[in-house]
Short mmCIF file of C-alpha atoms and ligand atoms in Angstrom, two decimals:
data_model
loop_
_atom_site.label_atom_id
_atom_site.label_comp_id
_atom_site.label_asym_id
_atom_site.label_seq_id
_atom_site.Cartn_x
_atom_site.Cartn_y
_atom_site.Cartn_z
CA UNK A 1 40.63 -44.70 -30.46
CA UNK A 2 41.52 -43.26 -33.71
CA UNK A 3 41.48 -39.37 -34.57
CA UNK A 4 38.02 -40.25 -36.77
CA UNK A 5 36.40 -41.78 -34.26
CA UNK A 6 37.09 -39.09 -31.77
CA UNK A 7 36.01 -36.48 -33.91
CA UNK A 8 32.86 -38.41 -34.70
CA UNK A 9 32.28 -39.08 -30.41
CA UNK A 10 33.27 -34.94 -30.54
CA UNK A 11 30.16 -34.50 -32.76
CA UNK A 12 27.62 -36.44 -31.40
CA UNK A 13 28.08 -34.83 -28.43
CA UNK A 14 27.81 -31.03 -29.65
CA UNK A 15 24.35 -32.61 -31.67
CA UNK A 16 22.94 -33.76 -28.12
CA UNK A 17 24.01 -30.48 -26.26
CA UNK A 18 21.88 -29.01 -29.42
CA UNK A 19 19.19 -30.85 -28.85
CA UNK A 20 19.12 -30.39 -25.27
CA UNK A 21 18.78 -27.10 -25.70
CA UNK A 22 16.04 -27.03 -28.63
CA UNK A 23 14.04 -29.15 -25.87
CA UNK A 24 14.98 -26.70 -23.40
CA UNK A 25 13.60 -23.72 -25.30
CA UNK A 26 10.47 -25.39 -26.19
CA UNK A 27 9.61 -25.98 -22.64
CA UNK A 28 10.58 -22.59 -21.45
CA UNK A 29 8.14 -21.75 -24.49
CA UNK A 30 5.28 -23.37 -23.28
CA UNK A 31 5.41 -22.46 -20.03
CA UNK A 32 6.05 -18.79 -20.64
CA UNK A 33 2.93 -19.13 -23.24
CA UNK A 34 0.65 -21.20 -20.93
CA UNK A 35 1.46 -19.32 -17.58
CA UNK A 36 0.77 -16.00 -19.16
CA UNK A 37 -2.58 -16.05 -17.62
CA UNK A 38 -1.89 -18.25 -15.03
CA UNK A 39 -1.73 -16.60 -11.75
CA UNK A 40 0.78 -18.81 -10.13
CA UNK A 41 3.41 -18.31 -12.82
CA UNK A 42 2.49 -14.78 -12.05
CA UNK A 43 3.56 -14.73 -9.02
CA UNK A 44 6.56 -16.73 -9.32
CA UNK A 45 7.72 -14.00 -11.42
CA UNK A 46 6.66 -11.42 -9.20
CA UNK A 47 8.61 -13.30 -5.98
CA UNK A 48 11.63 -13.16 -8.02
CA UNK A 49 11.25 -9.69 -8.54
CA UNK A 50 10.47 -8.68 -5.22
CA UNK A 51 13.54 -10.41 -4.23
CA UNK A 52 15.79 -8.68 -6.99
CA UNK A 53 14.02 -5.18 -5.56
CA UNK A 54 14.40 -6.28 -2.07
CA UNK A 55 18.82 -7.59 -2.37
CA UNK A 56 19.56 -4.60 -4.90
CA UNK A 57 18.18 -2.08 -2.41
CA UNK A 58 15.23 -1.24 -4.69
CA UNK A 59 12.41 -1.30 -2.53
CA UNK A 60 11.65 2.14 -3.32
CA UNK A 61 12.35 2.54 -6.92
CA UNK A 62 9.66 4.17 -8.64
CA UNK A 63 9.51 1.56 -10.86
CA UNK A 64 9.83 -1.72 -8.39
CA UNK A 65 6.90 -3.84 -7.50
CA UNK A 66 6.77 -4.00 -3.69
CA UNK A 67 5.61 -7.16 -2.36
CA UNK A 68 6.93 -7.70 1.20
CA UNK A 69 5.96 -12.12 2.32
CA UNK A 70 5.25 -14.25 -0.72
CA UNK A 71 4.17 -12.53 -3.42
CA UNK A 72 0.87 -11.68 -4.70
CA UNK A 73 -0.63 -9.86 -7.61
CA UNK A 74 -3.80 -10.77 -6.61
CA UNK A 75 -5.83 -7.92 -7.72
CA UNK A 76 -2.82 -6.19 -8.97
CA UNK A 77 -4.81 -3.39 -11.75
CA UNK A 78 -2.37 -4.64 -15.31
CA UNK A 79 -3.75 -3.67 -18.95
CA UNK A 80 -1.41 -2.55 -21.24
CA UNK A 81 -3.88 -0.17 -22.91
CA UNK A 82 -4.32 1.78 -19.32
CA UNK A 83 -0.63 1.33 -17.45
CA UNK A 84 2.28 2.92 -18.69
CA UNK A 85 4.79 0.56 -19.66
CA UNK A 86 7.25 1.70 -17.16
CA UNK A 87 4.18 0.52 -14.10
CA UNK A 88 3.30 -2.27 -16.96
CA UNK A 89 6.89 -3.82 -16.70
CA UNK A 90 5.79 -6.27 -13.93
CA UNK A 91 2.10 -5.84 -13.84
CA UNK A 92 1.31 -6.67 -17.41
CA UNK A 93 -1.42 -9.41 -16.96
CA UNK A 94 -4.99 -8.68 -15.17
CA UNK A 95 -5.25 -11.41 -13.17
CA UNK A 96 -8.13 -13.89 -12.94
CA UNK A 97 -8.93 -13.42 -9.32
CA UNK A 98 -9.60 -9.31 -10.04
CA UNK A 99 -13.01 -10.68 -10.97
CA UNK A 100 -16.70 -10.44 -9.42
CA UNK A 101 -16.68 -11.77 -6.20
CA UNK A 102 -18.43 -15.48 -6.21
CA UNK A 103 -20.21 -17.16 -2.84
CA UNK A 104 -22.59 -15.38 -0.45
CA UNK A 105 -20.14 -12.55 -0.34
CA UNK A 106 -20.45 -12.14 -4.17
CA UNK A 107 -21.84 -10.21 -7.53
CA UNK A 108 -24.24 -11.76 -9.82
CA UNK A 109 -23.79 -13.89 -12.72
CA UNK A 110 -23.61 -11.93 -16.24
CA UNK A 111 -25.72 -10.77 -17.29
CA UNK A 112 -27.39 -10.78 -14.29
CA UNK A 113 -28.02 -7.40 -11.90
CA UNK A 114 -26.97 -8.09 -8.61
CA UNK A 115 -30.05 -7.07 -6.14
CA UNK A 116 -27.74 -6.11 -3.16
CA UNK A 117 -24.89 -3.61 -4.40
CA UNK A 118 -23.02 -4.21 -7.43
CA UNK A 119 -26.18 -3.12 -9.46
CA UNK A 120 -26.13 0.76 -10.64
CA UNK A 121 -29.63 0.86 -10.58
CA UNK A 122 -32.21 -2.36 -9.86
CA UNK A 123 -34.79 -0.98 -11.77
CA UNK A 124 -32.68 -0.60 -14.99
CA UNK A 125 -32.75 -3.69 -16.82
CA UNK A 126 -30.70 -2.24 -19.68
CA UNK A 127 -27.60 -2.37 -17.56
CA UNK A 128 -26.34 -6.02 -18.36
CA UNK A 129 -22.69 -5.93 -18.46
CA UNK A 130 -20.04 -5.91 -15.46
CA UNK A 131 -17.62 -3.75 -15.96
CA UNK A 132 -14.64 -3.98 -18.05
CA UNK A 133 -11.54 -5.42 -15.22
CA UNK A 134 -9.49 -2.08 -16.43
CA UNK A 135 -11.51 0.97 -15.88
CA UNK A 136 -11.42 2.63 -19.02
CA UNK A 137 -11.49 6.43 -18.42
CA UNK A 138 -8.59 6.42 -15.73
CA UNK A 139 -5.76 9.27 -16.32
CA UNK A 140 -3.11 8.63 -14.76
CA UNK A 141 -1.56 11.38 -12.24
CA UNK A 142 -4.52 13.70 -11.41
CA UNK A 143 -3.61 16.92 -9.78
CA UNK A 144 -4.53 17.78 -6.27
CA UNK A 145 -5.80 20.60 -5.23
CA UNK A 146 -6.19 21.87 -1.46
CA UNK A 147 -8.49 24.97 -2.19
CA UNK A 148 -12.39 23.47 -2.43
CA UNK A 149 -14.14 23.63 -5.76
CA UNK A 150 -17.62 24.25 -6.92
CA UNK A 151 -17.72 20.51 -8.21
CA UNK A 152 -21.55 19.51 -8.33
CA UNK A 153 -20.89 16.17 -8.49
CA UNK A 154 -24.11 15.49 -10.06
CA UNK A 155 -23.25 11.37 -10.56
CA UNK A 156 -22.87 11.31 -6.55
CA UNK A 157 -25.74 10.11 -4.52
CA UNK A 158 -27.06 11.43 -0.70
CA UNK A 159 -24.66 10.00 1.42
CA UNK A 160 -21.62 10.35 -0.73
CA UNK A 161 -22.44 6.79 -2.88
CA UNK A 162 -21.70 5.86 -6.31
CA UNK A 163 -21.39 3.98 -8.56
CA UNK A 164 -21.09 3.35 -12.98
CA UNK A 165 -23.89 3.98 -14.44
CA UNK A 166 -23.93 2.44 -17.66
CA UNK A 167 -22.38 -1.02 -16.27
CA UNK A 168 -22.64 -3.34 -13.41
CA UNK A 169 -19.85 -2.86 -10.89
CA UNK A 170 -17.52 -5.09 -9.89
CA UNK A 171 -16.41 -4.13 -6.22
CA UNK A 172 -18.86 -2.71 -3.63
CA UNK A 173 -16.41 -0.64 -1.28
CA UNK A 174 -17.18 1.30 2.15
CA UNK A 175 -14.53 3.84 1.90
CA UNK A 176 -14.17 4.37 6.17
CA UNK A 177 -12.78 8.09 7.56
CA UNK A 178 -12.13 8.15 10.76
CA UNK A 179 -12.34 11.74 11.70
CA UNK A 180 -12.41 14.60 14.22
CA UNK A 181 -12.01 18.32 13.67
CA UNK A 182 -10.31 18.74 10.06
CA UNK A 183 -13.55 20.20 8.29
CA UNK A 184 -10.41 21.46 5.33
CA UNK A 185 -9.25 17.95 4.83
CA UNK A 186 -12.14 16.67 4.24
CA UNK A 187 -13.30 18.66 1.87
CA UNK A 188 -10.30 18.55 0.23
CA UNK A 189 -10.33 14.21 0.12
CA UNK A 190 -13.72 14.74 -0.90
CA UNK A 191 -13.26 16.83 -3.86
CA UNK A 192 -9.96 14.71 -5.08
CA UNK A 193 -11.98 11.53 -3.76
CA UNK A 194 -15.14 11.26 -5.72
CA UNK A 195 -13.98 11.68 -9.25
CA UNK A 196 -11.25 8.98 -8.71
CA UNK A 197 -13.62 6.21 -7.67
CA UNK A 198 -16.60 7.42 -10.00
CA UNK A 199 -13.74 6.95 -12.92
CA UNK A 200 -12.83 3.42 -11.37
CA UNK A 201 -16.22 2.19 -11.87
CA UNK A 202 -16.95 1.21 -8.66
CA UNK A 203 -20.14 0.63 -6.21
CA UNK A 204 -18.82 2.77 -3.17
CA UNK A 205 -20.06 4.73 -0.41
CA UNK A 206 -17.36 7.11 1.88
CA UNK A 207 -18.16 7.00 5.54
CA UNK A 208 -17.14 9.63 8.15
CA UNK A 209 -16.29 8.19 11.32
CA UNK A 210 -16.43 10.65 13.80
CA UNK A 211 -15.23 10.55 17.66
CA UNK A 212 -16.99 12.86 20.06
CA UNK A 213 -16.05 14.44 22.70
CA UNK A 214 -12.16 16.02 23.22
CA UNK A 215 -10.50 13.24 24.40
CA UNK A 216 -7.63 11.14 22.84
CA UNK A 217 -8.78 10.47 19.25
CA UNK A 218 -8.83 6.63 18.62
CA UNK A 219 -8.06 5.97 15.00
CA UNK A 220 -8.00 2.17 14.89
CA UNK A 221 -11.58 1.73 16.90
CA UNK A 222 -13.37 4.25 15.02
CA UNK A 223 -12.35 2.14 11.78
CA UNK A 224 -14.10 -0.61 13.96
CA UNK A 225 -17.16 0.99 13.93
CA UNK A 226 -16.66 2.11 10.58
CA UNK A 227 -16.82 -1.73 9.26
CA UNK A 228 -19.80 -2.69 11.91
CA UNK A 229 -21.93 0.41 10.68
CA UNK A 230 -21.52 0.16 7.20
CA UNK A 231 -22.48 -3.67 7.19
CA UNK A 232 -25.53 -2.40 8.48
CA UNK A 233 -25.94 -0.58 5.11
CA UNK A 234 -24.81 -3.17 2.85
CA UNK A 235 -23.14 -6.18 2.07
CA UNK A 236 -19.65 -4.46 0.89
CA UNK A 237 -16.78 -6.99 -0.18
CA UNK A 238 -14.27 -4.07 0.31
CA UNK A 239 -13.08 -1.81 2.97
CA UNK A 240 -10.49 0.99 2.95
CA UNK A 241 -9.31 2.79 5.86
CA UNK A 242 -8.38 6.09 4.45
CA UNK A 243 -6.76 8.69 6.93
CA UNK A 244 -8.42 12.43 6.33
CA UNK A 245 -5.31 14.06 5.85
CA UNK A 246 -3.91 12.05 2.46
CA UNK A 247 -4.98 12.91 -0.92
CA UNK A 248 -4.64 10.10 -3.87
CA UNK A 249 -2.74 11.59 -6.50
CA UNK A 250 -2.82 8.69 -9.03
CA UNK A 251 -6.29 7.36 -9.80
CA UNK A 252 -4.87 3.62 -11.63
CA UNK A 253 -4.31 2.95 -7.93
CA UNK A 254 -8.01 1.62 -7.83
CA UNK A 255 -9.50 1.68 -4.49
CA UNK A 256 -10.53 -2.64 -4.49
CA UNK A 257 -9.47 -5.00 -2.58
CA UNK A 258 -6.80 -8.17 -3.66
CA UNK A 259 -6.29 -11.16 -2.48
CA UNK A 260 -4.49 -10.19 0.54
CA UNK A 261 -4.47 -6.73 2.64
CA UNK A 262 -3.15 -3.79 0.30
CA UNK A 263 -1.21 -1.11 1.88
CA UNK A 264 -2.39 1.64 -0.63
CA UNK A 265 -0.38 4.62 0.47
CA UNK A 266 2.86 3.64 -0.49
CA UNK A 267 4.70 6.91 -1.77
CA UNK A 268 3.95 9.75 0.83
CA UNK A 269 5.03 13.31 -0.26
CA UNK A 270 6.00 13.41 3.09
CA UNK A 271 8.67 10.49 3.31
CA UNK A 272 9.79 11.99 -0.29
CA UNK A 273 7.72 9.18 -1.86
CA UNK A 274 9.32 6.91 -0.31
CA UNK A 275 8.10 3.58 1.91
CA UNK A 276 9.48 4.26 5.39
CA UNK A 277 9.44 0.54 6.67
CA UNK A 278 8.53 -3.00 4.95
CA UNK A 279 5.74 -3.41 7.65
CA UNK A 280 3.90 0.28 7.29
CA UNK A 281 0.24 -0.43 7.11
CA UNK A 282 -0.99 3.24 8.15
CA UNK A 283 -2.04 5.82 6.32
CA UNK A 284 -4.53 4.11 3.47
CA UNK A 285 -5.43 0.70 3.61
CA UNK A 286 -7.45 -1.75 2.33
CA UNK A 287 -8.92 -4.79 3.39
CA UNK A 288 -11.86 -7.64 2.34
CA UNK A 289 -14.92 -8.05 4.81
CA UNK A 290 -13.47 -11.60 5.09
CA UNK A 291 -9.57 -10.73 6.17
CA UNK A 292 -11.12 -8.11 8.38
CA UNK A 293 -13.06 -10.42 10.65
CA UNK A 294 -10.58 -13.15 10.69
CA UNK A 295 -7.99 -10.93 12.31
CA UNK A 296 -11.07 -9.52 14.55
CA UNK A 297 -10.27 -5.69 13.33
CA UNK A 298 -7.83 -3.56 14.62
CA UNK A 299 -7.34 -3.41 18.31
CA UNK A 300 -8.75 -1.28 20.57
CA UNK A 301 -6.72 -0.16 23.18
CA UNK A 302 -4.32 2.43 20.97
CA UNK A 303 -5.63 5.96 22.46
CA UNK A 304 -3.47 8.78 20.48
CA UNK A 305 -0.95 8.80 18.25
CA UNK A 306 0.81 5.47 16.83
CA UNK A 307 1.20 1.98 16.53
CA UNK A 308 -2.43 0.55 15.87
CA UNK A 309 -1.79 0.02 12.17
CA UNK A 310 1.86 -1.98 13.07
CA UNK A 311 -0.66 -3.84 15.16
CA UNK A 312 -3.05 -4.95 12.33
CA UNK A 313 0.42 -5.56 10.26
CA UNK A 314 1.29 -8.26 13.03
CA UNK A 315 -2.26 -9.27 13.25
CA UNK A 316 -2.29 -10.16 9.42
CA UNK A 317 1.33 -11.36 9.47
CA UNK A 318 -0.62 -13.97 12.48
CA UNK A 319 -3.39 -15.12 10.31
CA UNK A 320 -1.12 -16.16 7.57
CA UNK A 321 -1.69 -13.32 5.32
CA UNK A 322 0.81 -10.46 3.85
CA UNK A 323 0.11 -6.95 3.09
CA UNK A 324 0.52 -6.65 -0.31
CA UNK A 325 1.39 -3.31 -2.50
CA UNK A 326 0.76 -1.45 -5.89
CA UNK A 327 4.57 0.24 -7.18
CA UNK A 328 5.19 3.33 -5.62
CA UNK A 329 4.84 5.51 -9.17
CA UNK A 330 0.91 4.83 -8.49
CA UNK A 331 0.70 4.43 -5.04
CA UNK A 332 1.04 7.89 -4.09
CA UNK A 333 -0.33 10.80 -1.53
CA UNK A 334 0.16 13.73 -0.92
CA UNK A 335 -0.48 14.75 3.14
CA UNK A 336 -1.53 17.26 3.79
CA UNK A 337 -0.11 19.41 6.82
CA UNK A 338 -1.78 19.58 9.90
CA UNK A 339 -0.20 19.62 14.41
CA UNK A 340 1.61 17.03 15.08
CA UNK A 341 -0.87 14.80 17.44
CA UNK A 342 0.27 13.70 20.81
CA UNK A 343 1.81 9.89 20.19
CA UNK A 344 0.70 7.38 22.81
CA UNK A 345 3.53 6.38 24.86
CA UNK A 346 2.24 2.94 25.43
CA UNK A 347 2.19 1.92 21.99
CA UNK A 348 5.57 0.19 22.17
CA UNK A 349 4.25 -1.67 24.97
CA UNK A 350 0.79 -2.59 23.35
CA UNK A 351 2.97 -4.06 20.12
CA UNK A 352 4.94 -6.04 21.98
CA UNK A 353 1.74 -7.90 24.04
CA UNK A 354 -0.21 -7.41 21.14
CA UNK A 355 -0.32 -11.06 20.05
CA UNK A 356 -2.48 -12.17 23.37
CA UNK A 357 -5.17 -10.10 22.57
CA UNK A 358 -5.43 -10.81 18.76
CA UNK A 359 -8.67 -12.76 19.46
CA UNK A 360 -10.00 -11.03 22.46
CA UNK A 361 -9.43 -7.21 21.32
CA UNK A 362 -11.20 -6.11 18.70
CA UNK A 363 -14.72 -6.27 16.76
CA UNK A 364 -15.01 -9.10 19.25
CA UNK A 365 -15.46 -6.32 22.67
CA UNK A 366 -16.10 -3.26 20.54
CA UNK A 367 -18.29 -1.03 22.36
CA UNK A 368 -19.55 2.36 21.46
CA UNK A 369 -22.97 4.89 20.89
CA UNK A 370 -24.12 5.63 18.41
CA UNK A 371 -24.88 9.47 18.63
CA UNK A 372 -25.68 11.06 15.45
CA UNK A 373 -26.23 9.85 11.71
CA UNK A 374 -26.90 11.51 8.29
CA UNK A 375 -26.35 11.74 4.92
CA UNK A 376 -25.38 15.03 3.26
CA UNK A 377 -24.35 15.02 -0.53
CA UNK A 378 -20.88 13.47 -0.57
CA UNK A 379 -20.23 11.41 2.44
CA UNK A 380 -22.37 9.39 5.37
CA UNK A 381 -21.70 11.12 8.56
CA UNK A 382 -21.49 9.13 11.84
CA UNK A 383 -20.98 10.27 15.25
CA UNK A 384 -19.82 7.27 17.73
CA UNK A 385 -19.08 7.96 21.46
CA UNK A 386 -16.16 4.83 22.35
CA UNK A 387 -16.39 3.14 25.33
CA UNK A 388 -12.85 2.07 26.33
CA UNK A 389 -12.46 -1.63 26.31
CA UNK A 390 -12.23 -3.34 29.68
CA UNK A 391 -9.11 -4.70 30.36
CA UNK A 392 -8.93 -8.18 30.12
C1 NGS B 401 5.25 4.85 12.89
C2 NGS B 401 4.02 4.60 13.74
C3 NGS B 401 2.83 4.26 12.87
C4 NGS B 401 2.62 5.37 11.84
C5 NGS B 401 3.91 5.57 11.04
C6 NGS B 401 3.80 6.67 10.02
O1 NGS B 401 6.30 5.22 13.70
O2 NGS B 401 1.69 4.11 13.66
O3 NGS B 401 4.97 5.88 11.96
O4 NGS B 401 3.22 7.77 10.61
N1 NGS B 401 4.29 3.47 14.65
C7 NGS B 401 4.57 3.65 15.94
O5 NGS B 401 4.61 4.73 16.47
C8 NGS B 401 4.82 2.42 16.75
S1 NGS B 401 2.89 9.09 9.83
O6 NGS B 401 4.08 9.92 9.88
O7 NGS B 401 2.51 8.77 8.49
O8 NGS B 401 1.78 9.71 10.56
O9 NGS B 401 1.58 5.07 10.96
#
């Protein structure tokens, strides 16, 4: 071959490595342009940040996305306009499943008041529009405060419900306490509480669960009876378990439910803001009506202290789901201090069996009374006597 030629073979191939790459970057192009509101390229690029949090040890970095299983952003709140950049830098996008709720389960059609919950007020017909998908009056950090207020909370209905009043919500949400003997806390979550969700635009109503009697205090089945008795209500698409004792101190962590289980309270004062373990489900949680049933609720048989909310993290893990999470600069509590309760010591025990009873313990053999029911200004008071399941 002669020096020419090989110089001309030398350029041909630098003009096809060229074009390769032009090629290249127009495909990376198009898919960055056409996946920008595609969920699934969404949460390809969440899964590889998760991972990148997860090997780099940043699980708990303010500014990491924590996503433990395959990602999911399902319901993830994004809108440049609302989120800071530094939440913004992997939740940019609202996604296309944080919309009304379709099927039996669902909202009405635009433009259309829904009859059942959704709808501020059925007899206003002026009230057309859902909702914008960012709620446009959120602030950010809100401060907490532990000393009760005067608040009049004039926009609240009997029976602590609410919901926007000039538009037609998009989530209807039972907000379940469970509860015994912390009259401070309460009034404290209620106070910080109601002017979160009232900002977030949502059709809620906060239910007290609360266990007679003295005996151990049984967290997970009074959430049970939390979901049974507010069906009774209403149709609600949404339900968050919310311990008494944690105050939201960030109100763009909006109280709806995604596409899979949310762990809400992921930064805890308490654990220095910090997630103490990838499978922590405690504390505040939400879940759909749907999810809730198909793992049949949390289990029963966790009397005092401890490991019914690892439970419904292995019951979800079981059904195929994954608990997913908002970054830990939103997701944050502050708890507030109370005795440390008596832990159960069987709880290790009832974790490790728990699998056999998945379908057996439950909402499937929940039994309880129903002793007492009202509805003073900011909450829906219920007082449930639990019969201890039978063992099976
Ligand atoms: C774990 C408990 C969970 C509890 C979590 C955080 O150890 O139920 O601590 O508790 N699991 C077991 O005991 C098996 S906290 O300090 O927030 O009250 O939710």
């Amino acid at each position: 071959m002669t020096v020419a030629a090989a110089v001309a073979l030398w350029h041909r191939a630098h003009l096809y490595k060229a074009l390769a790459c032009v090629v290249l970057t127009l495909i990376a192009i198009q898919y960055l342009l056409s996946g920008v509101l595609d969920r699934r390229s969404i949460e390809t690029i969440f899964t590889i940040n998760a991972t990148r949090y997860a090997t780099n040890n940043y699980r708990n970095h303010p500014r990491g996305l924590i996503i433990y299983g395959p990602a999911t952003v399902a319901s993830l709140p994004g809108n440049a306009s609302v989120w800071p950049t530094s939440a913004l830098s992997e939740i940019a996008i609202p996604s296309k499943s944080d919309t009304i709720p379709t099927g039996t389960s669902g909202g009405s059609a635009v433009g259309v008041p829904n009859q059942d919950a959704s709808t501020p007020n059925t007899t206003d017909t002026t009230i057309q529009q859902r909702c914008p998908l960012i709620p446009p009056n959120l602030v950010g950090p809100v401060a907490v405060s532990l000393s009760p207020t005067e608040k009049k909370f004039t926009e609240v209905k009997p029976g602590g419900r609410g919901f926007p009043s000039n538009c037609i919500a998009r989530h209807r949400v039972a907000i379940i306490i469970p509860y015994r003997d912390r009259p401070n806390h309460l009034q404290a979550l209620l106070q910080t509480l109601h002017p979160i969700l009232l900002r977030q635009q949502i059709d809620y109503q906060i239910f007290i669960i609360e266990q007679e009697g003295t005996g151990l205090f049984n967290r997970a089945m009074l959430m049970n009876v939390g979901y049974v008795e507010a069906l009774k209500e209403r149709t609600f698409d949404c339900f968050i378990f919310h311990d008494v004792d944690l105050l939201p101190e960030d109100d763009r962590n909006l109280y709806t439910c995604p596409e899979q289980p949310r762990h809400m309270s992921v930064a805890v004062d308490k654990f220095k803001y910090r997630l103490p373990y990838a499978d922590l489900f405690g504390g505040v949680s939400a879940m759909t009506r749907e999810h809730f049933r198909l793992v049949n609720g949390f289990s029963n048989v966790f009397w005092g202290w401890g490991g019914e909310d690892d439970d419904m993290a292995n019951r979800i893990k079981a059904r195929g789901l994954h608990i997913s999470r908002y970054p830990a600069n939103v997701a944050r509590y502050k708890m507030l201090s109370h005795k440390k309760e008596k832990a159960n010591p069987k709880r290790y025990e009832f974790l490790k069996t728990g699998k056999k009873r998945f379908t057996t313990d439950g909402l499937s053999n929940l039994k309880y009374q129903l002793v007492d029911k009202q509805k003073p200004k900011l909450y829906t008071w219920l007082l449930v006597r639990l019969t201890p399941p039978q063992p099976s």
